[in-house]
Short mmCIF file of C-alpha atoms in Angstrom, two decimals:
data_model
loop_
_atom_site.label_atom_id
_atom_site.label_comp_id
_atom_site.label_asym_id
_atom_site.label_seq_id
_atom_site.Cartn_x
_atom_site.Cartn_y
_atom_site.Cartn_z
CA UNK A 22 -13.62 -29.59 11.14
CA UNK A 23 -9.64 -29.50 12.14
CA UNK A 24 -8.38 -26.51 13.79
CA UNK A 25 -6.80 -24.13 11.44
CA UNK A 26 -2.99 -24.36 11.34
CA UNK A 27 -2.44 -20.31 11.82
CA UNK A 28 0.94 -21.08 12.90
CA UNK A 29 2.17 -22.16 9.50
CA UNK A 30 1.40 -18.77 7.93
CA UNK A 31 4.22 -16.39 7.02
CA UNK A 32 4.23 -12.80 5.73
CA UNK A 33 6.98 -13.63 3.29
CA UNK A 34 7.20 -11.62 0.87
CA UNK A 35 6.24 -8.84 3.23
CA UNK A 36 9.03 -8.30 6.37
CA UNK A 37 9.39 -10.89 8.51
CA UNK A 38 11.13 -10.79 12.08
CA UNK A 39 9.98 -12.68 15.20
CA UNK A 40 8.02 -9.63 16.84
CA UNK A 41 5.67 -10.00 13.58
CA UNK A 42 2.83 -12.47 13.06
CA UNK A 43 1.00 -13.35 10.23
CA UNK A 44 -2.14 -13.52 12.09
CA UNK A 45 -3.15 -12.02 15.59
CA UNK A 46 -6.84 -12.79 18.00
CA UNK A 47 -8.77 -10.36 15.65
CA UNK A 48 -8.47 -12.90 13.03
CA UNK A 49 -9.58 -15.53 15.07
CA UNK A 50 -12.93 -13.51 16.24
CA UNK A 51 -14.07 -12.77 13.22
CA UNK A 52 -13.48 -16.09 11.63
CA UNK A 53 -15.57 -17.50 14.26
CA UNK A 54 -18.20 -14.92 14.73
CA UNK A 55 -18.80 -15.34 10.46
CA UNK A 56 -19.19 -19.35 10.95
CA UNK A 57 -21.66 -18.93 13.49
CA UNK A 58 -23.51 -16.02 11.27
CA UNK A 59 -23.49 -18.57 8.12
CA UNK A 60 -24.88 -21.00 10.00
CA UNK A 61 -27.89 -19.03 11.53
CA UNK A 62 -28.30 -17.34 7.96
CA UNK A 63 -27.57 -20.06 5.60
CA UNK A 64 -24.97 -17.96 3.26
CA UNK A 65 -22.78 -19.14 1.09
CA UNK A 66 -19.05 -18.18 0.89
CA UNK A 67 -19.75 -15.84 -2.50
CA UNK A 68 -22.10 -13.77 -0.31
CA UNK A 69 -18.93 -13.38 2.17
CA UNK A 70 -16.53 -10.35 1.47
CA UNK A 71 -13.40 -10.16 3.25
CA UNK A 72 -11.68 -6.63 3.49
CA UNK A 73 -8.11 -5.78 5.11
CA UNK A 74 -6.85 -9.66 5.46
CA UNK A 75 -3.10 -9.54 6.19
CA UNK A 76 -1.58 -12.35 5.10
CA UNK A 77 -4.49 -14.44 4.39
CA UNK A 78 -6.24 -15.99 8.63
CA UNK A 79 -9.36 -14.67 7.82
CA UNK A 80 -10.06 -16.05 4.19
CA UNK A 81 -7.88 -19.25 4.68
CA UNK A 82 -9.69 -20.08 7.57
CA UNK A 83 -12.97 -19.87 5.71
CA UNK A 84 -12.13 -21.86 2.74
CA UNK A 85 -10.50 -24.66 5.94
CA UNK A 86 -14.24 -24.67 6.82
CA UNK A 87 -15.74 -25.52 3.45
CA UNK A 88 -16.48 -21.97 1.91
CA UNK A 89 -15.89 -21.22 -1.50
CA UNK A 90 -16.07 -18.14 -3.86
CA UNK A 91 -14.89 -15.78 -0.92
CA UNK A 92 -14.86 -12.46 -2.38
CA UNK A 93 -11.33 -10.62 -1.12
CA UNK A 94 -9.72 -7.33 -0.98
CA UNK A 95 -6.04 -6.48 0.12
CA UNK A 96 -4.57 -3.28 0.28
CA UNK A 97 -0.88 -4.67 -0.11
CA UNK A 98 0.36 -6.23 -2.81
CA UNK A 99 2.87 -8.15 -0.12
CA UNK A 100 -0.36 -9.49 1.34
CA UNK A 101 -1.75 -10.68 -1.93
CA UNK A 102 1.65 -12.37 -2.51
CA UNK A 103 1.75 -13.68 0.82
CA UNK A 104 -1.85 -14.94 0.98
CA UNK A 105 -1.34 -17.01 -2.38
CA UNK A 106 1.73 -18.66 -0.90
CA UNK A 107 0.03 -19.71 2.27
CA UNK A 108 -2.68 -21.04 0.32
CA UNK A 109 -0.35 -22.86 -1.35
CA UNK A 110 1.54 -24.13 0.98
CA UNK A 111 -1.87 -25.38 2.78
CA UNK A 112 -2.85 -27.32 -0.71
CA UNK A 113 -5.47 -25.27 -1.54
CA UNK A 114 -5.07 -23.94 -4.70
CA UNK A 115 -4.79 -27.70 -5.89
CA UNK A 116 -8.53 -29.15 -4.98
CA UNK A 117 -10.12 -29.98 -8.25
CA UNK A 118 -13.93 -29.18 -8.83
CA UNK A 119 -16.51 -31.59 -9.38
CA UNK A 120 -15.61 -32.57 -13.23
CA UNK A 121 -11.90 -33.00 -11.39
CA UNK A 122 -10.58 -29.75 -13.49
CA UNK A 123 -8.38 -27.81 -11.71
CA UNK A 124 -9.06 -25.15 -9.78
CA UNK A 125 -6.44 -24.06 -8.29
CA UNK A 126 -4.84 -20.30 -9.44
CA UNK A 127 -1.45 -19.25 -9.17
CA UNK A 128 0.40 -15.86 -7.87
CA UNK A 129 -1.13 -14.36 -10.94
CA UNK A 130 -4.26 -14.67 -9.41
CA UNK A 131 -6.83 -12.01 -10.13
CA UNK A 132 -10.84 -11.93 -10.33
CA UNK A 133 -11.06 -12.83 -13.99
CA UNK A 134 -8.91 -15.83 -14.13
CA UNK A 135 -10.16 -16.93 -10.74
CA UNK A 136 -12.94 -19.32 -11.99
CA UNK A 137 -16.13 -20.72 -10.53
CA UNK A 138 -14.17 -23.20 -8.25
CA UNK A 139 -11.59 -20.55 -6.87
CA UNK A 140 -11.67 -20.57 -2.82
CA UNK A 141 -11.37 -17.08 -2.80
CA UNK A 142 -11.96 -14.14 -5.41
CA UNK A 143 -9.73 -11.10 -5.37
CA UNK A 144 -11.19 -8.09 -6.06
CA UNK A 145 -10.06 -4.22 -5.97
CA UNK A 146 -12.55 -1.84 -3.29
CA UNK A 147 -15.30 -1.93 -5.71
CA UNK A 148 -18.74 -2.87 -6.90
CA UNK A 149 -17.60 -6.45 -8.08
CA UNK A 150 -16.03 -7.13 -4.78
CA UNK A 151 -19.52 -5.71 -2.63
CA UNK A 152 -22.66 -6.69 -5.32
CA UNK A 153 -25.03 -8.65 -3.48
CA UNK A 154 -22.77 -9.22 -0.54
CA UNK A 155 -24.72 -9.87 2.71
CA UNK A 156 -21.49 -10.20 4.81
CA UNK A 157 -18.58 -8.41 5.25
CA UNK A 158 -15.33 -8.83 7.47
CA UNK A 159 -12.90 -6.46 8.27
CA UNK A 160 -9.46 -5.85 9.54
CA UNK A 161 -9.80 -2.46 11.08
CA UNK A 162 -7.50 0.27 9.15
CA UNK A 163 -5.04 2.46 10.84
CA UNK A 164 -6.79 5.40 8.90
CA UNK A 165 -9.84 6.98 9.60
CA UNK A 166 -10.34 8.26 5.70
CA UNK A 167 -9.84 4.43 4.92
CA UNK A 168 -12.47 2.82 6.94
CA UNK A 169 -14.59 6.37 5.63
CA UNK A 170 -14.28 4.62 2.12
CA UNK A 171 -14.48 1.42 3.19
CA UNK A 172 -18.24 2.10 4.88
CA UNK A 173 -19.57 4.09 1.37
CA UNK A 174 -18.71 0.87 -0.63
CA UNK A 175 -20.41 -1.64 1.77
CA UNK A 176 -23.35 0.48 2.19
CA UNK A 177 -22.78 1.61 -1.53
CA UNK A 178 -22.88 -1.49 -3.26
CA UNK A 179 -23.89 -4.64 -1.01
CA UNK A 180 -27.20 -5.96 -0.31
CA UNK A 181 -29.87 -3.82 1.53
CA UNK A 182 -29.38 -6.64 4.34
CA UNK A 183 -25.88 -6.78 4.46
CA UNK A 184 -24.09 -6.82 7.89
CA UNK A 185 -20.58 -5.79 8.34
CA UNK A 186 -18.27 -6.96 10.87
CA UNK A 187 -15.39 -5.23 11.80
CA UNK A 188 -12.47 -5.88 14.24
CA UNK A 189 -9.30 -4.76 15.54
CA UNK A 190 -7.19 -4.84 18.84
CA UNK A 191 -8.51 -2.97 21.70
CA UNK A 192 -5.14 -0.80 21.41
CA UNK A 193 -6.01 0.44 18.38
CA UNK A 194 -9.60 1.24 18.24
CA UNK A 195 -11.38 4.78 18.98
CA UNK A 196 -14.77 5.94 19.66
CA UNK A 197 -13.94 7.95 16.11
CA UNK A 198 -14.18 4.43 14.43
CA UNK A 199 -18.07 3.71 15.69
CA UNK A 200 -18.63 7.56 14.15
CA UNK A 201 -17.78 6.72 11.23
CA UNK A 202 -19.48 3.80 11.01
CA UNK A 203 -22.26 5.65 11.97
CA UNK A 204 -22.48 7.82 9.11
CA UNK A 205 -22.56 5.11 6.60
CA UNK A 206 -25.27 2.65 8.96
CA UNK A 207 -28.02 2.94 11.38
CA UNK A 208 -27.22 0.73 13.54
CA UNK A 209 -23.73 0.24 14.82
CA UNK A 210 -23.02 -2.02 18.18
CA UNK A 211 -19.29 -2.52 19.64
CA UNK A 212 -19.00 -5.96 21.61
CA UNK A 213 -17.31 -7.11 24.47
CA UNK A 214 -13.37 -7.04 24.45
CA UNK A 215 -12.32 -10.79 23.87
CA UNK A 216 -7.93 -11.88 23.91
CA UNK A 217 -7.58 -7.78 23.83
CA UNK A 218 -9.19 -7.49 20.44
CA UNK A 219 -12.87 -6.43 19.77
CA UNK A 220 -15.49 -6.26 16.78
CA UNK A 221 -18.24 -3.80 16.08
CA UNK A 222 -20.98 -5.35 14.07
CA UNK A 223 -22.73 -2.39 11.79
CA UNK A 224 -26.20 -3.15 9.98
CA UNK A 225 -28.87 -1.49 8.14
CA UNK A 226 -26.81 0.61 5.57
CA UNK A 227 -27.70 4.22 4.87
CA UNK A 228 -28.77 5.85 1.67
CA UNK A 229 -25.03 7.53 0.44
CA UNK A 230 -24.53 10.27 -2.05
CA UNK A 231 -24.87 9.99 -5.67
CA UNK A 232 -21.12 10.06 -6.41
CA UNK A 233 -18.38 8.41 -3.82
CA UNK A 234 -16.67 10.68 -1.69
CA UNK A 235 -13.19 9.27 -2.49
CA UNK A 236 -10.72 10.39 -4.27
CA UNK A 237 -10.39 13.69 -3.02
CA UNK A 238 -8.36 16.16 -4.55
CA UNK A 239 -6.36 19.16 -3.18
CA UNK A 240 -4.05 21.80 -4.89
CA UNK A 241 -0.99 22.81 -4.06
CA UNK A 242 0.08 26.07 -5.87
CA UNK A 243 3.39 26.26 -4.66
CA UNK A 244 4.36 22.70 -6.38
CA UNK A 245 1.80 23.94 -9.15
CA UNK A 246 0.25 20.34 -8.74
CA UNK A 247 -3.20 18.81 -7.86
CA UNK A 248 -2.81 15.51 -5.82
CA UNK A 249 -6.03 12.72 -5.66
CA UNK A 250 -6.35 10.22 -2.62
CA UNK A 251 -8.44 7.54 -1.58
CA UNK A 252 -8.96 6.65 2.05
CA UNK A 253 -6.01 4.53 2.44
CA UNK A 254 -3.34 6.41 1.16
CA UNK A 255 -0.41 8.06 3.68
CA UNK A 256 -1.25 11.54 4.11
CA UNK A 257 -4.49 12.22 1.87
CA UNK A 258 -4.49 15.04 -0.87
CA UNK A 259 -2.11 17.07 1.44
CA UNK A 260 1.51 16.72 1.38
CA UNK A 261 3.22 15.26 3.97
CA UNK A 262 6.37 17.30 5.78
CA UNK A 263 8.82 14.62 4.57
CA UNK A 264 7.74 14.92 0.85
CA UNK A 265 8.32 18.56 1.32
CA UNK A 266 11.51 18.75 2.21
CA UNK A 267 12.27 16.35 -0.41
CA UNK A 268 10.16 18.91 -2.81
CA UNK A 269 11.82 22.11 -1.56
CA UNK A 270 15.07 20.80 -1.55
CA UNK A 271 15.07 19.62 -5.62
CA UNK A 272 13.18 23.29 -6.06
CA UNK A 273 15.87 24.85 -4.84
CA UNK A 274 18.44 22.60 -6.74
CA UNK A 275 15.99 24.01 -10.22
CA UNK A 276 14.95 20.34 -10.51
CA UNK A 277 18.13 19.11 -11.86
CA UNK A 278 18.67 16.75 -8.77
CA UNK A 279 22.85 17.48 -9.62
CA UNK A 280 25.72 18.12 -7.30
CA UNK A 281 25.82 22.24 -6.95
CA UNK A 282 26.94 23.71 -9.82
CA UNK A 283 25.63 23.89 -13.13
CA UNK A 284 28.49 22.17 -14.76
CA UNK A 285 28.50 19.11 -12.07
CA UNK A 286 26.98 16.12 -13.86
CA UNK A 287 26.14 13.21 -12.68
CA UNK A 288 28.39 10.58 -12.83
CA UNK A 289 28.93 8.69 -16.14
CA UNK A 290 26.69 11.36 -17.95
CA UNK A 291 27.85 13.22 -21.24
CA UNK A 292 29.07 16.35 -19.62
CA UNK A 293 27.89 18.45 -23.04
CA UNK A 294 24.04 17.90 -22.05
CA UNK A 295 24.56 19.58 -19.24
CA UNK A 296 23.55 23.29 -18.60
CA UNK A 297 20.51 23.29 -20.28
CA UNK A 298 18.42 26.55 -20.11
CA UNK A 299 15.08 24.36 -20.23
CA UNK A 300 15.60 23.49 -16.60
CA UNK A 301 15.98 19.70 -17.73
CA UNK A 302 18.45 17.41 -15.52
CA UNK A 303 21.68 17.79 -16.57
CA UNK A 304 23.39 14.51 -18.36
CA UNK A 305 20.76 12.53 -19.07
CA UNK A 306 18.07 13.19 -21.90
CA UNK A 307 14.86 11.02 -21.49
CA UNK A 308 15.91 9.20 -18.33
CA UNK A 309 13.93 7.19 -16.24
CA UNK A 310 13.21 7.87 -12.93
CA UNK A 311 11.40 5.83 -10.57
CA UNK A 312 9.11 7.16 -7.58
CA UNK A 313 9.65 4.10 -5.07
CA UNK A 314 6.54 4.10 -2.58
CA UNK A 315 5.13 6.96 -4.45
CA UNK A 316 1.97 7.22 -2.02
CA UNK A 317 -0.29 9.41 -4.26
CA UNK A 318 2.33 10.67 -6.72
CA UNK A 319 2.88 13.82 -5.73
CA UNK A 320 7.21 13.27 -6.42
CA UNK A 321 6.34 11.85 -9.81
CA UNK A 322 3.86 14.28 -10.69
CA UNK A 323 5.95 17.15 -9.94
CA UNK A 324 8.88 15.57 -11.96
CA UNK A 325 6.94 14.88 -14.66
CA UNK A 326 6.12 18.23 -15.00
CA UNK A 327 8.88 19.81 -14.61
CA UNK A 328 10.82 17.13 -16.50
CA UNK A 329 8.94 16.70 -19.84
CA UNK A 330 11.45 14.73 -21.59
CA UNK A 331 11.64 12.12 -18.64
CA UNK A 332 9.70 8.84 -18.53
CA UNK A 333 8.27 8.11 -14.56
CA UNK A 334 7.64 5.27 -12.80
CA UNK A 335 5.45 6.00 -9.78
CA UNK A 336 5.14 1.94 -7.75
CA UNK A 337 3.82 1.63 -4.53
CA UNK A 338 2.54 -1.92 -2.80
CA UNK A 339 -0.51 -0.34 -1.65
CA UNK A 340 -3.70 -0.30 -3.83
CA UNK A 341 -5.05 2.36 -2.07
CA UNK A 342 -1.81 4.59 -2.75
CA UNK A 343 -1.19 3.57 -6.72
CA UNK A 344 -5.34 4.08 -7.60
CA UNK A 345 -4.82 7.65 -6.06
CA UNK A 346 -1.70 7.90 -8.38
CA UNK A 347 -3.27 7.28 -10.98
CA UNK A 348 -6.05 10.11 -10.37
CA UNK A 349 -3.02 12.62 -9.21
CA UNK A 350 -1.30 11.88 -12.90
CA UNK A 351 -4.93 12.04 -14.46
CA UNK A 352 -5.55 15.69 -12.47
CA UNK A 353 -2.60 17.05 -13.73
CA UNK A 354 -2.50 16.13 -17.23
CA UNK A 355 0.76 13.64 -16.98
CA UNK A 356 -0.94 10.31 -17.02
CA UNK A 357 -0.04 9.36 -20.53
CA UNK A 358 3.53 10.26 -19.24
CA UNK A 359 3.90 8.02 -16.01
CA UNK A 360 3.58 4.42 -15.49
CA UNK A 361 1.60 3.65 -11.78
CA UNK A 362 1.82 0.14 -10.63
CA UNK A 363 0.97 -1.99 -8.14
CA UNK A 364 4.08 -4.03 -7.02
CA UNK A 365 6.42 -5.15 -4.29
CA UNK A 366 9.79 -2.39 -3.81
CA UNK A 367 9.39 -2.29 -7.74
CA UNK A 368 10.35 -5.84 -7.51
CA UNK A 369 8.47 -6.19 -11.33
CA UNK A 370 10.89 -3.42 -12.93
CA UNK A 371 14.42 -4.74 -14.12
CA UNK A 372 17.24 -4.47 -12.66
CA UNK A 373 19.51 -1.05 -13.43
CA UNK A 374 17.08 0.33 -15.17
CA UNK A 375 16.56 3.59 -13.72
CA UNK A 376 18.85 6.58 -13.59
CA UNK A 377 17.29 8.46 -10.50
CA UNK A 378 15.01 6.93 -7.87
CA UNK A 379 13.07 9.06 -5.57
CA UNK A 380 11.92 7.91 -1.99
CA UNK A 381 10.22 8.81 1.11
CA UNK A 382 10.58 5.67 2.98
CA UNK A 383 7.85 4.59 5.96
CA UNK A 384 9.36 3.57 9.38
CA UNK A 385 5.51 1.78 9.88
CA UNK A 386 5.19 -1.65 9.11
CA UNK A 387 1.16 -1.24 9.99
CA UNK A 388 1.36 -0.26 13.86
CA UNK A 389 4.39 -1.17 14.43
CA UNK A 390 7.85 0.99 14.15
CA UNK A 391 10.48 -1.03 12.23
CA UNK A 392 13.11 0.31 10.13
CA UNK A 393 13.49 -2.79 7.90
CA UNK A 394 10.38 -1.68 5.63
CA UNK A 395 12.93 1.16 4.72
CA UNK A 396 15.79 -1.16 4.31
CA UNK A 397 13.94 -3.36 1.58
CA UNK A 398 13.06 -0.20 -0.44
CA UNK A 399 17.75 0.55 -0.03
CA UNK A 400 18.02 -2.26 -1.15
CA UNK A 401 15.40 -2.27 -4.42
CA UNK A 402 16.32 1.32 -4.53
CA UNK A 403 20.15 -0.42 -4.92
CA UNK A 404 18.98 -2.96 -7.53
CA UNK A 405 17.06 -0.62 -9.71
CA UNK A 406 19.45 2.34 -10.50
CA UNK A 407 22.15 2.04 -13.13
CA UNK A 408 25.73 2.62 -11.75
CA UNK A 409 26.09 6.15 -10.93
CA UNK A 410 22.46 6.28 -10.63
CA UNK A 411 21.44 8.69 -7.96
CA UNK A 412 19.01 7.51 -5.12
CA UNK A 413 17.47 10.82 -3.31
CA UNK A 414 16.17 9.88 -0.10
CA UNK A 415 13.99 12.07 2.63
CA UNK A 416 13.58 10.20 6.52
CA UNK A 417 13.46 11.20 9.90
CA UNK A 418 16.53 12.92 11.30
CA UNK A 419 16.45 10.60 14.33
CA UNK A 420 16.78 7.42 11.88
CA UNK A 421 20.72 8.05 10.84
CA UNK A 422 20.45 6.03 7.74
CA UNK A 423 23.36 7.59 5.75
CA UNK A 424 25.45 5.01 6.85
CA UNK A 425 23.08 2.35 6.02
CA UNK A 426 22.40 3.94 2.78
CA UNK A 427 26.21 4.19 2.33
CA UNK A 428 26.19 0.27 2.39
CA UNK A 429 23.80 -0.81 0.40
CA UNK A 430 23.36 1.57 -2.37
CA UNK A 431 26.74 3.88 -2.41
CA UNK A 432 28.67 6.71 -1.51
CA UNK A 433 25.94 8.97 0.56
CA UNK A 434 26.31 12.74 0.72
CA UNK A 435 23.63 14.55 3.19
CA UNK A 436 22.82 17.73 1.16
CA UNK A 437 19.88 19.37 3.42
CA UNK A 438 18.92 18.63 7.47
CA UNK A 439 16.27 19.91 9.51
CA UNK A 440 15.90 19.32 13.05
CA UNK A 441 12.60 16.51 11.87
CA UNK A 442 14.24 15.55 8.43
CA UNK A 443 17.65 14.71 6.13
CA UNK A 444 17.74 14.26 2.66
CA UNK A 445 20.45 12.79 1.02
CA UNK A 446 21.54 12.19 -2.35
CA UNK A 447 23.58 8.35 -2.87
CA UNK A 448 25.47 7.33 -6.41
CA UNK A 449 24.84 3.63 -6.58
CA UNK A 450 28.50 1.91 -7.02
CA UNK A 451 29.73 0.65 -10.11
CA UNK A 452 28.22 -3.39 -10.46
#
């Protein structure tokens, strides 16, 4: 067997900048510590699950080695792009099976169209992906919840003799990490640091609780909302302090996200909507607004309720995040009323389409700090709204991005600043 080409994978369409790899010495480990367990256990590559694979080293490695029918799960829908691209770039979603069909897949690629001769299978964090499974390999998440969730389903659904192999960079990793592995197996056993990364193997899965413990849900009476979360998504079922300044700010403003004074609409609106005693935003009846990253909903849930006639868009790129929309809408009786999905900065949605957009950006791109994930969402925040279309955005004080939202979307107005947060409301320029 050749030596994987890791060099040749990108993150495209995810950020890319010369400080970020597509693959790091985690990757490596566990791709070699799984060769040498199929080996010594005979498996085949459908009994293999692969959880948390960036861009696509772990599985693409695997299927370089001979394995087919890898079972896969990826938070981010950048990753699932990017993973199909590598694999095609590497020619292997062109092999043909034995009767020479094809089986290669495209970006479209989900578990149902896969087919018997796929390389890999995606799968969302569920019983398909786990059934039977007597390995699984893991990219260690940032989030304690996450790798909570994680556990349940491995020791939930996989086979009695499953063992689970989890890794990360020494950096990263806590003692908290082997606890909660704990909980969900007997036997848990950290190995030696190797290239500053290290895996924990965990075997013989526990007996777990009749019902999952994700999502959970908290209420938050002064938003009148209930908000659902899975492990993975930013911030749980609490609010975070960004989203609440964002919150308290359109509160104050009664909702109608306008320019103070009732009789202030927004630009290119009908001025006689405006005023209305039902609370509604002024100028536009049934608009659309779109809650860019929406985490677990709570912007578009609140909107939606407060904003009957509207139709919402809640889009985020993590699974994790739009399956704990989903339950948020569901919880608070709006679901028939907003539209979750799973995409790239909305990159599905047509362009000036929307008359607000809402947005919390991250400054993360996964443990590292780097303003360009924020950028991207400007810039789809840019391509989505209608000319004078308003973009309210809440980020860190410290950040300064009025300018940069000035440049890419439109004339920028701060309209509230605390000493953490700004929020700032930006007309997007005539096309």
């Amino acid at each position: 067997m050749s030596e994987f080409p890791y060099e040749r994978l990108r993150r495209f369409p995810d950020v890319e900048a010369p400080e970020l790899q597509a693959h790091d010495a985690t990757d490596l480990l566990l791709v070699e510590r799984c060769l040498a367990h199929v080996a010594d256990h005979d498996l085949t590559g459908s009994d293999i699950a692969v959880i948390g694979d960036g861009y696509g080293a772990i599985t693409l490695a695997l299927v370089d080695a001979g394995l087919r029918g890898i079972r896969l799960h990826q938070d981010l829908a950048t990753g699932r792009r990017a993973l199909v691209r590598n694999a095609e770039e590497l020619g292997m979603l062109r092999t043909l099976d034995a009767d020479g069909a094809s089986a290669g897949v495209g970006p479209g690629l989900t578990a149902s169209s896969a087919g018997d001769g796929a390389p890999f299978v995606p799968h969302e964090l569920d019983a398909a992906l786990l059934t039977g499974v007597r390995l699984v390999l893991l990219q260690l998440p940032k989030a304690l919840a996450e790798l909570a969730e994680i556990a349940d389903a491995v020791a939930r659904w996989a086979a009695d003799d499953v063992v689970l192999i989890a890794g990360g960079r020494v950096k990263h990793m806590t003692l908290a990490q082997n606890e909660i592995l704990a909980r969900s197996f007997a036997r848990v056993q950290p190995q030696r640091a190797e290239r500053k990364s290290r895996l924990i193997v965990a075997e013989d899965p526990r007996d777990v609780p009749e019902a999952p413990p994700f999502p959970v849900r908290e209420t938050h009476p002064e938003f009148g909302v209930t908000l659902a979360a899975h492990g993975g998504a930013f911030a749980g079922a609490r609010i975070d302090v960004g989203t609440r300044v964002l919150l308290d700010v359109l509160t104050d403003r009664r909702s109608q996200l306008l320019m103070d004074g009732p009789g202030d609409a927004r630009e290119g609106a009908d001025s006689a909507d405006c005023g209305r005693s039902d609370g509604q935003i002024c100028g536009v009846v049934n608009e659309i607004v779109i809650d860019l990253g929406c985490g677990t909903g709570v912007l578009a849930a609140v909107y939606a309720l407060t904003h009957p006639d509207a139709r919402v868009i809640a889009t985020d790129r993590s699974a994790a995040a739009v399956a704990s929309a989903r339950a948020t809408m569901a919880a608070n009786g709006v679901a028939d009323r907003v539209q979750v999905t799973h995409d790239d900065a909305g990159s599905d949605l047509p362009d000036a389409s929307a008359d607000v957009v809402l947005l919390n950006p991250p400054f993360h791109l996964g443990t590292s700090v780097h303003t360009a994930a924020a950028t991207r969402l400007f810039d789809a925040a840019a391509r989505l709204l209608r000319s004078g279309g308003e973009l309210w955005t809440v980020y860190n004080s410290s950040l300064a991005y009025k300018g940069e939202l000035t440049r890419r979307v439109g004339r920028t107005e701060q309209v509230h600043r605390t000493p953490k947060f700004t929020v700032t409301r930006s007309i997007r320029s005539e096309r």
